[in-house]
Coordinates of C-alpha atoms in Angstrom, one line a residue:
M214 CA 126.7 170.5 55.0
Q215 CA 124.7 173.8 56.4
A216 CA 123.7 173.9 59.9
N217 CA 120.4 175.5 59.3
Y218 CA 119.5 172.3 56.5
L219 CA 120.0 170.1 59.0
A220 CA 118.0 171.3 61.3
D221 CA 115.6 171.6 59.1
Q222 CA 116.3 168.6 58.3
L223 CA 114.7 167.3 62.1
S224 CA 112.6 169.4 62.0
A225 CA 110.4 167.6 59.3
I226 CA 110.5 164.5 60.8
S227 CA 109.9 165.6 63.8
T228 CA 106.4 167.5 62.3
T229 CA 105.9 163.9 60.8
L230 CA 105.7 162.3 63.5
E231 CA 103.8 164.4 65.4
D232 CA 101.6 165.0 63.0
A233 CA 100.4 161.6 62.5
S234 CA 100.7 161.5 66.5
L235 CA 98.0 164.2 66.9
Q236 CA 96.0 162.0 64.1
A237 CA 96.2 159.1 66.1
Y238 CA 95.2 161.1 69.4
G239 CA 91.4 161.5 67.9
G240 CA 90.9 164.9 70.1
L241 CA 92.4 164.1 72.8
P242 CA 94.8 167.3 74.4
V243 CA 98.8 166.5 73.7
S244 CA 98.6 166.7 77.3
S245 CA 96.5 164.1 78.0
V246 CA 98.4 161.8 75.4
A247 CA 101.1 162.4 77.8
V248 CA 99.2 161.6 81.4
L249 CA 98.7 158.5 78.8
M250 CA 102.2 157.8 77.9
L251 CA 103.4 158.5 81.0
L252 CA 101.4 155.9 83.6
N253 CA 101.5 153.5 81.1
K254 CA 105.8 153.1 82.1
S255 CA 105.1 154.2 85.4
V256 CA 103.3 151.8 89.0
A257 CA 100.8 154.9 89.6
P258 CA 103.1 158.2 89.9
S259 CA 101.7 160.4 92.3
L260 CA 100.0 163.7 91.1
G261 CA 102.9 165.9 91.8
S262 CA 105.8 163.9 90.1
I263 CA 103.7 164.3 86.4
A264 CA 103.1 167.1 86.9
D265 CA 106.9 167.9 86.8
Q266 CA 107.2 165.1 84.0
I267 CA 104.7 166.7 81.5
R268 CA 105.5 170.1 82.7
L269 CA 102.3 171.6 83.6
S270 CA 101.0 173.3 86.7
H271 CA 99.7 171.0 89.7
S272 CA 96.5 172.2 89.4
A273 CA 97.1 172.5 85.8
T274 CA 97.8 168.0 86.3
V275 CA 94.6 168.0 88.1
R276 CA 92.5 169.1 85.3
V277 CA 93.4 167.2 83.0
I278 CA 93.3 163.9 85.2
D279 CA 89.3 165.1 86.0
R280 CA 88.8 164.5 82.5
L281 CA 90.7 161.4 81.5
E282 CA 88.8 160.1 84.9
K283 CA 85.6 161.0 83.4
M284 CA 86.9 159.4 80.4
Q285 CA 87.4 156.2 82.5
L286 CA 91.1 155.7 81.1
V287 CA 92.4 157.2 84.5
K288 CA 91.4 157.1 88.2
R289 CA 92.8 158.0 91.5
V290 CA 94.3 154.8 93.3
K291 CA 95.8 156.0 96.6
R292 CA 96.2 158.7 98.9
Q293 CA 98.9 159.3 100.8
G294 CA 98.2 162.2 103.2
R295 CA 98.0 164.8 101.0
M296 CA 99.6 162.7 97.6
V297 CA 97.1 161.4 95.6
K298 CA 98.6 158.4 92.7
V299 CA 97.0 157.8 89.6
A300 CA 96.7 154.3 87.4
L301 CA 95.8 153.7 83.9
T302 CA 92.1 151.8 83.7
F303 CA 92.0 149.0 81.0
E304 CA 90.9 151.1 79.3
G305 CA 92.8 153.6 79.7
K306 CA 95.9 151.0 79.3
R307 CA 94.3 149.1 75.9
R308 CA 94.1 153.2 74.4
A309 CA 98.1 154.4 75.6
N310 CA 98.7 151.6 73.6
E311 CA 97.2 152.1 70.7
L312 CA 98.9 155.4 70.7
S313 CA 102.6 154.0 71.5
Q314 CA 101.8 151.5 69.1
A315 CA 100.4 154.7 65.8
R316 CA 104.3 156.8 67.3
T317 CA 106.1 153.1 66.7
Q318 CA 104.6 153.1 63.3
T319 CA 105.3 156.2 61.7
A320 CA 108.6 156.4 63.5
E321 CA 109.7 153.1 62.1
A322 CA 108.1 154.0 58.6
L323 CA 110.5 156.6 58.4
L324 CA 114.0 154.3 59.2
K325 CA 112.3 152.1 56.5
N326 CA 115.1 153.0 54.0
L327 CA 117.9 152.4 56.3
D328 CA 119.9 148.9 56.7
A329 CA 120.5 147.9 60.2
N330 CA 124.2 149.5 59.9
Q331 CA 122.6 152.9 59.2
R332 CA 119.8 152.6 61.6
D333 CA 123.0 151.8 64.5
I334 CA 124.9 154.8 63.2
L335 CA 122.2 157.3 63.6
S336 CA 121.2 155.5 67.0
E337 CA 124.8 156.8 68.1
F338 CA 123.8 159.7 67.1
F339 CA 120.5 160.1 68.3
S340 CA 122.3 159.1 72.2
K341 CA 125.0 161.7 71.8
M342 CA 122.8 164.4 71.2
L343 CA 120.1 162.6 73.6
K344 CA 122.9 163.1 76.2
G345 CA 122.5 165.5 79.6
L346 CA 118.6 166.1 77.7
E347 CA 116.7 165.5 81.6
Q348 CA 115.1 161.8 80.8
S349 CA 111.2 162.4 81.7
A350 CA 110.8 165.8 80.3
S351 CA 112.5 164.0 77.0
T352 CA 110.8 160.1 76.8
R353 CA 107.8 161.4 78.3
F354 CA 106.0 159.8 74.6
C355 CA 108.6 156.6 73.9
S356 CA 107.7 153.7 74.6
S357 CA 110.9 151.9 75.8
K358 CA 113.2 152.6 78.0
F359 CA 116.6 153.9 76.9
K360 CA 119.5 156.4 78.6
A361 CA 118.9 159.4 76.7
D362 CA 122.8 159.7 78.5
A363 CA 124.2 156.6 77.4
S364 CA 127.6 156.4 76.8
T365 CA 128.5 156.1 73.0

């Protein structure tokens, strides 16, 4: 199989997931969704940690948090010196769960034509492909915790 064809297939799957996700975002920018998804997996990370994990500058992250705070989806919960920690509100948690569920449903729809054995094989291949990638960046939209560098 040609590498370009395989890369195109992977790109088509990625695009399908992203298109379905964008529809579920309901007008929220991708950076806002990334923050919600991250906070749904983390207990009150600092602004700096959020910026590192979603790959935005500190000032851009502050602007995203400001917008989400105005929407009552996040709140600043603690300040330690200059370090500000952020958490989801009840409504933010609900919204993050909806976003996660929409992404998962789309991925599951793509997997429906595979039997259990084929899914296991695909999972092994994905583990190899993800090996060595930075966890926080590559898994920021994932709802479950897994090791991208798991041994296979």
